Amino acid sequence: RFAGFKEAERDRVAKHFTSCYNLEMLDKELSVKGWNWGAANFNGSVLAFEVGKHDAFEIPLSYVSNCANAKNEVTLEFSMNDDAPVHLAELRFHIPTSELAGD
């Protein structure tokens, strides 16, 4: 969930998590193709949007204040964050109705 560490910083953070929490720090490849299609999967309390075999983004479901469905789309509405200068208000997913929708 965190990126942009310099190699020396990454090693330091990895050692900290290993010594304090007995956890390994894993590298995860993300999808940066810019595609707007993929699969939405629920992993516990997180909605992960995957493009191919890589995650494009994750949304903690605790951030979602309302969910509505229409004919062939699902809308996620997010709580307003008064402290942030910019925030995401809603996100819409189109659900294909063709026979190939599951592929």
Short mmCIF file of C-alpha atoms in Angstrom, two decimals:
data_model
loop_
_atom_site.label_atom_id
_atom_site.label_comp_id
_atom_site.label_asym_id
_atom_site.label_seq_id
_atom_site.Cartn_x
_atom_site.Cartn_y
_atom_site.Cartn_z
CA ARG A 1 0.00 0.00 0.00
CA PHE A 2 3.02 2.24 0.15
CA ALA A 3 5.41 3.08 -2.67
CA GLY A 4 8.18 5.47 -3.57
CA PHE A 5 10.77 4.40 -1.01
CA LYS A 6 14.40 4.72 -1.93
CA GLU A 7 16.19 1.38 -1.72
CA ALA A 8 17.95 2.22 1.58
CA GLU A 9 14.69 3.45 3.13
CA ARG A 10 12.84 0.37 1.90
CA ASP A 11 15.39 -1.91 3.57
CA ARG A 12 15.12 0.06 6.81
CA VAL A 13 11.32 -0.11 6.83
CA ALA A 14 11.40 -3.84 5.98
CA LYS A 15 13.78 -4.53 8.88
CA HIS A 16 11.54 -2.56 11.25
CA PHE A 17 8.43 -4.57 10.32
CA THR A 18 10.34 -7.84 10.53
CA SER A 19 11.81 -7.09 13.97
CA CYS A 20 8.77 -5.39 15.56
CA TYR A 21 5.83 -7.19 13.96
CA ASN A 22 7.34 -10.37 12.53
CA LEU A 23 5.96 -9.44 9.08
CA GLU A 24 7.69 -9.62 5.72
CA MET A 25 7.48 -6.59 3.45
CA LEU A 26 6.28 -7.77 0.05
CA ASP A 27 6.60 -6.11 -3.33
CA LYS A 28 3.35 -6.05 -5.29
CA GLU A 29 3.18 -5.24 -8.98
CA LEU A 30 0.38 -2.83 -9.84
CA SER A 31 -1.39 -2.31 -13.13
CA VAL A 32 -0.50 1.06 -14.63
CA LYS A 33 -1.82 0.42 -18.16
CA GLY A 34 -4.59 3.00 -17.91
CA TRP A 35 -7.27 0.52 -18.96
CA ASN A 36 -10.80 1.19 -17.78
CA TRP A 37 -11.97 -2.42 -17.66
CA GLY A 38 -11.17 -5.27 -15.35
CA ALA A 39 -12.63 -7.21 -12.45
CA ALA A 40 -13.82 -6.00 -9.06
CA ASN A 41 -13.12 -8.43 -6.21
CA PHE A 42 -13.90 -8.22 -2.51
CA ASN A 43 -11.04 -9.16 -0.18
CA GLY A 44 -12.41 -8.86 3.34
CA SER A 45 -13.33 -5.20 3.85
CA VAL A 46 -11.50 -3.99 0.73
CA LEU A 47 -12.75 -3.73 -2.85
CA ALA A 48 -9.86 -4.45 -5.22
CA PHE A 49 -10.11 -3.57 -8.91
CA GLU A 50 -7.86 -5.81 -10.97
CA VAL A 51 -6.67 -5.38 -14.54
CA GLY A 52 -5.32 -8.67 -15.80
CA LYS A 53 -3.50 -10.28 -12.89
CA HIS A 54 -2.46 -7.02 -11.23
CA ASP A 55 -4.30 -4.67 -8.87
CA ALA A 56 -5.18 -1.27 -10.31
CA PHE A 57 -6.54 0.20 -7.06
CA GLU A 58 -8.11 -0.73 -3.74
CA ILE A 59 -10.94 0.95 -1.86
CA PRO A 60 -11.49 0.28 1.86
CA LEU A 61 -15.23 -0.27 2.20
CA SER A 62 -15.25 1.84 5.36
CA TYR A 63 -14.77 4.86 3.05
CA VAL A 64 -18.03 4.09 1.18
CA SER A 65 -21.04 5.89 2.62
CA ASN A 66 -23.66 4.64 0.13
CA CYS A 67 -23.97 2.15 -2.70
CA ALA A 68 -26.67 2.21 -5.36
CA ASN A 69 -27.34 0.06 -8.39
CA ALA A 70 -29.09 0.98 -11.60
CA LYS A 71 -29.85 -0.96 -14.75
CA ASN A 72 -26.25 -1.89 -15.59
CA GLU A 73 -24.06 0.12 -13.23
CA VAL A 74 -23.11 0.30 -9.57
CA THR A 75 -22.38 3.64 -7.90
CA LEU A 76 -20.22 3.97 -4.80
CA GLU A 77 -20.61 7.24 -2.90
CA PHE A 78 -17.93 8.39 -0.48
CA SER A 79 -18.11 10.44 2.70
CA MET A 80 -17.16 14.09 2.38
CA ASN A 81 -13.76 14.93 3.83
CA ASP A 82 -13.81 18.57 4.93
CA ASP A 83 -10.08 18.52 5.75
CA ALA A 84 -8.97 17.54 2.23
CA PRO A 85 -8.76 20.17 -0.54
CA VAL A 86 -9.83 17.54 -3.11
CA HIS A 87 -11.76 14.33 -2.55
CA LEU A 88 -13.49 11.59 -4.52
CA ALA A 89 -17.26 11.97 -4.29
CA GLU A 90 -18.42 8.92 -6.25
CA LEU A 91 -17.22 6.09 -8.44
CA ARG A 92 -19.31 4.23 -11.00
CA PHE A 93 -18.79 0.72 -12.33
CA HIS A 94 -20.45 -0.36 -15.57
CA ILE A 95 -21.68 -3.96 -15.50
CA PRO A 96 -21.72 -5.49 -19.02
CA THR A 97 -24.86 -7.40 -19.92
CA SER A 98 -23.37 -9.55 -22.71
CA GLU A 99 -22.61 -13.27 -22.50
CA LEU A 100 -18.89 -12.40 -22.35
CA ALA A 101 -19.29 -10.35 -19.17
CA GLY A 102 -17.64 -13.02 -17.01
CA ASP A 103 -14.54 -13.36 -19.23
#
